[in-house]
mmCIF file of C-alpha atoms and ligand atoms in Angstrom:
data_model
loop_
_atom_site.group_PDB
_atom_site.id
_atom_site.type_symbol
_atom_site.label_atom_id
_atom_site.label_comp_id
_atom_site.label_asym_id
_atom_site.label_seq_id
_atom_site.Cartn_x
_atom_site.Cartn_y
_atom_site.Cartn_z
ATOM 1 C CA UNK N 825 -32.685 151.816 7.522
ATOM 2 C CA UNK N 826 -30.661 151.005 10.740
ATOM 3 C CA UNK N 827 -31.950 149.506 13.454
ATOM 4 C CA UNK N 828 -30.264 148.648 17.486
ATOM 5 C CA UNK N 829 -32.588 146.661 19.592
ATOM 6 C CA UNK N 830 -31.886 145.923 23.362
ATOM 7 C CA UNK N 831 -27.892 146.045 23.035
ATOM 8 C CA UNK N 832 -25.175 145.333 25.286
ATOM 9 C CA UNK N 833 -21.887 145.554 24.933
ATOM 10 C CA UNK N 834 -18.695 145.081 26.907
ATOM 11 C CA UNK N 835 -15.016 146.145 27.257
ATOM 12 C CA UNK N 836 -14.207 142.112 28.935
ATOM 13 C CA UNK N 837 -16.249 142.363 32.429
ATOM 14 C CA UNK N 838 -17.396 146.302 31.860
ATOM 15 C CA UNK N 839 -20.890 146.803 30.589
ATOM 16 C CA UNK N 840 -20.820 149.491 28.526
ATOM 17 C CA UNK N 841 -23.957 149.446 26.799
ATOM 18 C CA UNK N 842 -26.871 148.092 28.921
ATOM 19 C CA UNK N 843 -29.665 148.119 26.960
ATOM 20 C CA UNK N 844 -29.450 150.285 23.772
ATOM 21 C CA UNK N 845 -32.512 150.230 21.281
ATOM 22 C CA UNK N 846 -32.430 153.365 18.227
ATOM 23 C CA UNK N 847 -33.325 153.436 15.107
ATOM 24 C CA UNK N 848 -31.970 155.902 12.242
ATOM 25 C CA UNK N 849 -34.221 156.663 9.309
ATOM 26 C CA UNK N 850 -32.676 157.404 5.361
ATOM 27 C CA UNK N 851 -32.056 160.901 4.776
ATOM 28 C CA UNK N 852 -32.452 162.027 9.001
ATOM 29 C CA UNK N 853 -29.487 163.391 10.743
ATOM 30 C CA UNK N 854 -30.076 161.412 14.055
ATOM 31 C CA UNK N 855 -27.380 162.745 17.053
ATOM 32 C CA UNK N 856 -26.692 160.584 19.907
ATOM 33 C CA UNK N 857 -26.092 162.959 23.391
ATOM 34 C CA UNK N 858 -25.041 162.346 27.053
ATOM 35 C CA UNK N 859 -22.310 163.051 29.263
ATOM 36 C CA UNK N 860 -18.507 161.277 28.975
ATOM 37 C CA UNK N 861 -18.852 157.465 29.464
ATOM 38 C CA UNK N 862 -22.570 157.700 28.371
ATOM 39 C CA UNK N 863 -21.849 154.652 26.094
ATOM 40 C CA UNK N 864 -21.957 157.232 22.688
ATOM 41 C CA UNK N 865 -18.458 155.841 21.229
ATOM 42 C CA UNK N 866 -19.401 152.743 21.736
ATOM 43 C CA UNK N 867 -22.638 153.168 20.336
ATOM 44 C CA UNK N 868 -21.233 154.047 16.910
ATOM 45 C CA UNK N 869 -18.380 151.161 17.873
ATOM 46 C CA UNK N 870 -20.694 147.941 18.033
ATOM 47 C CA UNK N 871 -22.514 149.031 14.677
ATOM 48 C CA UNK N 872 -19.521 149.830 12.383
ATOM 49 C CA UNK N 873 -18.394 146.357 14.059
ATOM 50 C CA UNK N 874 -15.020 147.321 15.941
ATOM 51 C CA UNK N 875 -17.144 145.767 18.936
ATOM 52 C CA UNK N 876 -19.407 143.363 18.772
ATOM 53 C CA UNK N 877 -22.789 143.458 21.283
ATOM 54 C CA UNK N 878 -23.000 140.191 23.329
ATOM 55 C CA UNK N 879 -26.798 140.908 23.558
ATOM 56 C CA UNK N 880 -29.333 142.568 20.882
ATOM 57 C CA UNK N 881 -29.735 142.769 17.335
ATOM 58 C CA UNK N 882 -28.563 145.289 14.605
ATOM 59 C CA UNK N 883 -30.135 145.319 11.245
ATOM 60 C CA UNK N 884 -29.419 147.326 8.413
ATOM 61 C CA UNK N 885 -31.770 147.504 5.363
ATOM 62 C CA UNK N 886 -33.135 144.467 6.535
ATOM 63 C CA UNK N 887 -29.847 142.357 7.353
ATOM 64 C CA UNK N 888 -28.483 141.770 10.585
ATOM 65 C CA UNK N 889 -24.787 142.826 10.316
ATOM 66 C CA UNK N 890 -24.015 142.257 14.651
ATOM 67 C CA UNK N 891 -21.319 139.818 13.601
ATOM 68 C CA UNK N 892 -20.027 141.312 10.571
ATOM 69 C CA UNK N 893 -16.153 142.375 10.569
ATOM 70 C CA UNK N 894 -15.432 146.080 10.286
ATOM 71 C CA UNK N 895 -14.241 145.858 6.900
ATOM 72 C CA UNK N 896 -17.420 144.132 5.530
ATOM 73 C CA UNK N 897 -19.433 146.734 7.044
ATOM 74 C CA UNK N 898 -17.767 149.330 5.637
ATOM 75 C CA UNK N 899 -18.240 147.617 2.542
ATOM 76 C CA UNK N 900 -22.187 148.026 3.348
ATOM 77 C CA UNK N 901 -21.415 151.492 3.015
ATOM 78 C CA UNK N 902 -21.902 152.291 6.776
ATOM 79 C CA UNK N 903 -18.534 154.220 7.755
ATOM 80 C CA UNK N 904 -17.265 155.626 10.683
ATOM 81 C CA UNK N 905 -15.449 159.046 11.233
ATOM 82 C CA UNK N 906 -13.519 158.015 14.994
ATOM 83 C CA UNK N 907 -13.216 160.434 17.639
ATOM 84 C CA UNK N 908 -9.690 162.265 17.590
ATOM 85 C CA UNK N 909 -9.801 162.341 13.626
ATOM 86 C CA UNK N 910 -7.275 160.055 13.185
ATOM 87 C CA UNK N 911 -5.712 161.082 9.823
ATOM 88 C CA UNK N 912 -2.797 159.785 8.289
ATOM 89 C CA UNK N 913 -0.167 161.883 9.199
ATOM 90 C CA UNK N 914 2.892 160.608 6.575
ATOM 91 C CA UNK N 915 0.388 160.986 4.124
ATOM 92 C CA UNK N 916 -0.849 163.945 1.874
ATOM 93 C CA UNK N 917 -4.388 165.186 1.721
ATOM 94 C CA UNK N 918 -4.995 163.246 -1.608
ATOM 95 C CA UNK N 919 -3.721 160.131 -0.182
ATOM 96 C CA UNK N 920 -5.686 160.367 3.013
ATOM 97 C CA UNK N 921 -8.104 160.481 0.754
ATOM 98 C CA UNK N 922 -7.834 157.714 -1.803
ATOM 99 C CA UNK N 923 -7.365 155.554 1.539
ATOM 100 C CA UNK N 924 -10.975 156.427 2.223
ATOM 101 C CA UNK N 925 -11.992 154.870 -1.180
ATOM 102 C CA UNK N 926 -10.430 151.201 -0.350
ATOM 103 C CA UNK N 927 -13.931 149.636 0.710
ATOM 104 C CA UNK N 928 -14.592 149.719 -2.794
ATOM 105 C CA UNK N 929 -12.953 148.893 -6.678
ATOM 106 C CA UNK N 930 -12.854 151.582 -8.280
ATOM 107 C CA UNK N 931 -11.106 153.120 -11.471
ATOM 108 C CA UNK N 932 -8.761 155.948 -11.128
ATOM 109 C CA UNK N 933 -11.013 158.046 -13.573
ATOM 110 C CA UNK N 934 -13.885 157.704 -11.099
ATOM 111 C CA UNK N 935 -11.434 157.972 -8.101
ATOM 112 C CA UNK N 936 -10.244 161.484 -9.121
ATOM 113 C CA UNK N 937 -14.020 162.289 -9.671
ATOM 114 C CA UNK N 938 -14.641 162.073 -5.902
ATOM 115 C CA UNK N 939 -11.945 163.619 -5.245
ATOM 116 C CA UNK N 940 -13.045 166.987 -6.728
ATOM 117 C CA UNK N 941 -16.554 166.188 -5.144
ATOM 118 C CA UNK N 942 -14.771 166.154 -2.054
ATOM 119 C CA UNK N 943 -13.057 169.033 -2.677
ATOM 120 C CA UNK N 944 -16.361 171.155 -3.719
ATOM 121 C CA UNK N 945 -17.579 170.509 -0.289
ATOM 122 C CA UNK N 946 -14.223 170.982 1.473
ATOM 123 C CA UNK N 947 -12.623 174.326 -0.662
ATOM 124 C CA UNK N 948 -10.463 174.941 1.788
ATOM 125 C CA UNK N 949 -8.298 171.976 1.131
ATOM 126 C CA UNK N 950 -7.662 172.542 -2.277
ATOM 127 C CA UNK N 951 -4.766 174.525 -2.011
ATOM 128 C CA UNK N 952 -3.598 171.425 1.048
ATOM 129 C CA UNK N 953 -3.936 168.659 -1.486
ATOM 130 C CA UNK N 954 -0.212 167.907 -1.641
ATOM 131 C CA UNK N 955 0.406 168.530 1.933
ATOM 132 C CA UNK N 956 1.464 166.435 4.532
ATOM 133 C CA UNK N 957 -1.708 165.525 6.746
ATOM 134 C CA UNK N 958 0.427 166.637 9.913
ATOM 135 C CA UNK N 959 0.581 169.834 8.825
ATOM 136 C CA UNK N 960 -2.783 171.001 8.913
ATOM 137 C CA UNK N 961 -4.979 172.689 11.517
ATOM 138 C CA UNK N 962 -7.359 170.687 14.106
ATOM 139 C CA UNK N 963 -10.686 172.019 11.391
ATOM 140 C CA UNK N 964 -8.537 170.599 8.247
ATOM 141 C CA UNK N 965 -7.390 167.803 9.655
ATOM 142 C CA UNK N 966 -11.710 167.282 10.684
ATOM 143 C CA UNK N 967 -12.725 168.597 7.536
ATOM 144 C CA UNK N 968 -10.245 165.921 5.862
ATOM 145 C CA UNK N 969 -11.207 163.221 7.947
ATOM 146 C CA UNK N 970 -14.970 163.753 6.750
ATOM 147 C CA UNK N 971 -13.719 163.749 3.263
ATOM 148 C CA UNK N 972 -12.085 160.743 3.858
ATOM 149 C CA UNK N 973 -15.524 159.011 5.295
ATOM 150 C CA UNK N 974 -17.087 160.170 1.718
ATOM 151 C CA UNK N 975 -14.794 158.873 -0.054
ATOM 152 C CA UNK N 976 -15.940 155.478 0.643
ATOM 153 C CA UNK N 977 -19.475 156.595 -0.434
ATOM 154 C CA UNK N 978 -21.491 156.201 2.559
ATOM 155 C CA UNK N 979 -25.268 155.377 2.580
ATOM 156 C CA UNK N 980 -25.056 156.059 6.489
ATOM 157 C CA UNK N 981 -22.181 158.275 7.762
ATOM 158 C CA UNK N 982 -21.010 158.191 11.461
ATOM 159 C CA UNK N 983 -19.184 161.023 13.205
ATOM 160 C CA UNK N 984 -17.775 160.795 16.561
ATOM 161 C CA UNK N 985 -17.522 164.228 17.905
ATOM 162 C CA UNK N 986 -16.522 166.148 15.233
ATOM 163 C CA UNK N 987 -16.233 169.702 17.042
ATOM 164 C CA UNK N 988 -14.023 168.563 19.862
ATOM 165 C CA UNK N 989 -11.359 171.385 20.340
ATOM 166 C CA UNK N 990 -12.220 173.052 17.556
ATOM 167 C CA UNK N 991 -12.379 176.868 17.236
ATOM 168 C CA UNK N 992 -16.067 177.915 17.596
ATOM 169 C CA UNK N 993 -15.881 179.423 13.780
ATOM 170 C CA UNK N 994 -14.819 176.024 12.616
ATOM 171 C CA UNK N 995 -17.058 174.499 14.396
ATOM 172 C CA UNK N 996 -19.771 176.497 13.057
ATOM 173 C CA UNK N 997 -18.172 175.437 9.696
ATOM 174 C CA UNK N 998 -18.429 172.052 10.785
ATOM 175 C CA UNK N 999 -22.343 171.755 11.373
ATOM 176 C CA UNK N 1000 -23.212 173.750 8.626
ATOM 177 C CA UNK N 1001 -20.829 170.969 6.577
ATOM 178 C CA UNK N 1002 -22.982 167.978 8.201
ATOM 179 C CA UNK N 1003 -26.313 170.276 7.270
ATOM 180 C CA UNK N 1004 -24.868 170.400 3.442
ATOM 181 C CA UNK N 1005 -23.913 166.808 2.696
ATOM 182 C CA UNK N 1006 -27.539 166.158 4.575
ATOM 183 C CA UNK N 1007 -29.168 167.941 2.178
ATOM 184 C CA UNK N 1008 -27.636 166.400 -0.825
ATOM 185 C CA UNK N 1009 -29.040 162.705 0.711
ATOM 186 C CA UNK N 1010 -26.795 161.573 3.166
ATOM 187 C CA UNK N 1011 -27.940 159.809 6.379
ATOM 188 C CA UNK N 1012 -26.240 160.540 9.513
ATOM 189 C CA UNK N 1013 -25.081 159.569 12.798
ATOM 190 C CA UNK N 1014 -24.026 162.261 14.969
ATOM 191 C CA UNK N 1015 -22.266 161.485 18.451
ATOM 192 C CA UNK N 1016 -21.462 165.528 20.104
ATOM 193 C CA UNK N 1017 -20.988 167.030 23.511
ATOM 194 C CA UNK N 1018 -22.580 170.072 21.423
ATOM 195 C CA UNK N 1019 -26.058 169.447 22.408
ATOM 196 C CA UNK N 1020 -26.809 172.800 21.372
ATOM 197 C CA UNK N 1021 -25.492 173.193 17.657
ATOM 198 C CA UNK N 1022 -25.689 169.378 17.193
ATOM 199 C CA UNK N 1023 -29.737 169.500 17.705
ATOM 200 C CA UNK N 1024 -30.155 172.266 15.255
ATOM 201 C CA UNK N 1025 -28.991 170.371 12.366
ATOM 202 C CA UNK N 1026 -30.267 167.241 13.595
ATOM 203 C CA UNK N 1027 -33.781 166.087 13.048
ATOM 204 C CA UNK N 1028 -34.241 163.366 16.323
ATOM 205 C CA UNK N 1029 -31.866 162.864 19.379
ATOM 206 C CA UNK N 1030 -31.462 159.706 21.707
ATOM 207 C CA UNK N 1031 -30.225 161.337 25.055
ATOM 208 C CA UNK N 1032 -27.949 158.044 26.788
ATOM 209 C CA UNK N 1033 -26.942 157.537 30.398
ATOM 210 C CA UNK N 1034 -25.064 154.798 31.503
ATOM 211 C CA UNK N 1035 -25.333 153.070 28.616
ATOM 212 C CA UNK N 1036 -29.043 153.160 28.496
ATOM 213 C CA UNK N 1037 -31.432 155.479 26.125
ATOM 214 C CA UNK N 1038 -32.718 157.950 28.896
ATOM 215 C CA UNK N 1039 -35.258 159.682 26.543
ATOM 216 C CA UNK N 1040 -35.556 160.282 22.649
ATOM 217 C CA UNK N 1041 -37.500 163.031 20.993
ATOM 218 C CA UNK N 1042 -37.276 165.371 17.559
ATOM 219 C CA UNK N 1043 -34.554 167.751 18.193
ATOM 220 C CA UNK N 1044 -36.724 170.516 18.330
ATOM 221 C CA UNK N 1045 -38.570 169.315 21.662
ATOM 222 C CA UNK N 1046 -35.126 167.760 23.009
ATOM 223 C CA UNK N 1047 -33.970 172.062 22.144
ATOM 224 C CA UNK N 1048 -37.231 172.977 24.092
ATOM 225 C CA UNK N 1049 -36.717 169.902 27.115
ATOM 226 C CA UNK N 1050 -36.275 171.556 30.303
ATOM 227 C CA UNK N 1051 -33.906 168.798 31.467
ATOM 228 C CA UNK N 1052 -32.186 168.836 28.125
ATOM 229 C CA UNK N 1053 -31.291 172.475 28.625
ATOM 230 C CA UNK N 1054 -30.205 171.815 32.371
ATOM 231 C CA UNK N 1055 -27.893 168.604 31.994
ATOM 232 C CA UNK N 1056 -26.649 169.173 28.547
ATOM 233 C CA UNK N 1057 -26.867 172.765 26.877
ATOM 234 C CA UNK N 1058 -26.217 174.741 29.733
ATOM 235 C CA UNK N 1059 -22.609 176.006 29.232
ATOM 236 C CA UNK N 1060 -23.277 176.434 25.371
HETATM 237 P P1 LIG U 722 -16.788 159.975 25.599
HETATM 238 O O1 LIG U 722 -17.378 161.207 25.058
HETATM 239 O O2 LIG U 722 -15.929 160.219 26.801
HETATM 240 O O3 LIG U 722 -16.132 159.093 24.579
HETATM 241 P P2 LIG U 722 -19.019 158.191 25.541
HETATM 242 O O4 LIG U 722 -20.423 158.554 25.885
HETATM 243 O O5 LIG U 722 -18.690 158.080 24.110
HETATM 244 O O6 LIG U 722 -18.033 159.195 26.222
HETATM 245 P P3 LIG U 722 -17.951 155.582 25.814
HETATM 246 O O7 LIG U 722 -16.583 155.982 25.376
HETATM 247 O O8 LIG U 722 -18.799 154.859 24.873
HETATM 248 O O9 LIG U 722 -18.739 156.873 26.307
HETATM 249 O O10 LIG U 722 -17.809 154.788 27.171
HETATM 250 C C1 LIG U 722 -18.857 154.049 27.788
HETATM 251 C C2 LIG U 722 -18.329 153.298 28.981
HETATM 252 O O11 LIG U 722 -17.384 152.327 28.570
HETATM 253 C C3 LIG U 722 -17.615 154.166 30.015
HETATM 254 O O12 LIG U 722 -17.951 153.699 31.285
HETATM 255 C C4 LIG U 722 -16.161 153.939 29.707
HETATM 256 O O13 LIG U 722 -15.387 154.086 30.884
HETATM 257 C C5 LIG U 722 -16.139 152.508 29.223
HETATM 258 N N1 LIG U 722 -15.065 152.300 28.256
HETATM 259 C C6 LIG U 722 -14.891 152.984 27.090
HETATM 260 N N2 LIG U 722 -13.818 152.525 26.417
HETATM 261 C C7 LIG U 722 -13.297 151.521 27.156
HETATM 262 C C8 LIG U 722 -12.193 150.641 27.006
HETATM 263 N N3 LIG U 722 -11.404 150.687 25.922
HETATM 264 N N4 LIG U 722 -11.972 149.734 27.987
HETATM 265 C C9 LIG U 722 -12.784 149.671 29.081
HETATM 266 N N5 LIG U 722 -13.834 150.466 29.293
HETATM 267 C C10 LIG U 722 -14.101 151.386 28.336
#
């Protein structure tokens, strides 16, 4: 479905990614690991096309989309969730929302239909919906930030760290989330420092270090890896 091979990418003379080559499968939860400055962001980055690689190839469903604009690719139904969440804060829920939904025309009928999709998957912002984004917790202002990536109806969804300084419950709430909209079909992308929960929703893991793919294996083996379990899951 989507395919890196051999990329590199740079912030001006900094090579990020040396040599990057992953695939992600329809229907798999795939999650990207390593330590900070691994070259994960950027990873997810380069293919929703907020960088482009200056080496390598990325094709998706057949088409290579390394020099397509953000908003094109987006438009391929490949969407990002950033690091940091990044709601709108001036906004309310709904609107955050409806602002996920602008990749696409749509009628307001069919717009209020996701909506209440969203909402079966996220309950607890029903009662939020006419609230201020500011005003919600860290998990609501994640949960909403997911809802906002499915409003634009993803074929492959990206998250970038979706647990960071979250309350272990919510984060708990937060896997079990990725393992639910999994089920239903989606395809994801996982970037997490969570090595632990992240590999027991996810079916395959790339480990990266220094913007190279150190090893790659089904989650369950990368759970069983020795040097998994020393670098990455040890304080979890
Ligand atoms: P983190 O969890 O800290 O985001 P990461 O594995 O996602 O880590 P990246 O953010 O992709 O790592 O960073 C990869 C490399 O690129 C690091 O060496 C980092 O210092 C560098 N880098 C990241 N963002 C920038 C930037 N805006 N300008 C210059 N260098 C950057």
């Amino acid at each position: 479905m989507l395919k890196l091979e051999q990329i590199e990418s740079r912030y001006g003379e900094i090579v990020a990614l040396h040599d990057i080559s992953l695939e992600v499968n329809q229907g798999e939860v795939v999650v990207l690991l390593g330590v900070n400055g691994a070259g994960k962001s950027t990873t997810l980055k380069t293919i929703s096309g907020l960088m482009h690689p200056t080496k390598g190839e990325i094709v998706y469903q057949g088409k290579r989309i390394d020099r397509m604009s953000p908003e094109n690719i987006v438009r391929d139904r490949i969407v990002h969730v950033p690091e940091g969440r990044k709601v709108f804060p001036g906004l309310t829920v709904r609107e955050n929302l409806l602002m996920g939904s602008s990749n696409r025309k749509a009628k307001k009928a069919d717009l209020n239909k996701d909506i209440e999709e969203v909402l079966e998957i996220f309950p607890d912002l029903v009662p939020l919906i006419d609230r201020l984004a500011w005003s919600l917790s860290g998990g609501q202002q994640q949960m909403l930030a997911i809802g906002r990536g499915l409003m634009a109806k993803p074929e492959i969804l990206m998250l970038d760290e979706p647990s960071l300084g979250l309350a272990p419950v919510i984060v708990k709430q937060v896997f079990q989330t990725i393992q639910k909209i999994n089920k239903q079909g989606m395809t994801v992308l996982l970037v997490e420092q969570n090595a632990n929960m992240s590999l027991r929703v996810a079916h395959r893991g790339y480990v990266l270090e220094n913007g190279r793919v150190a090893y790659s294996d089904t989650a369950e083996n990368l759970l069983k890896e020795n040097k998994v379990q020393s670098a990455y899951l040890g304080g979890h």
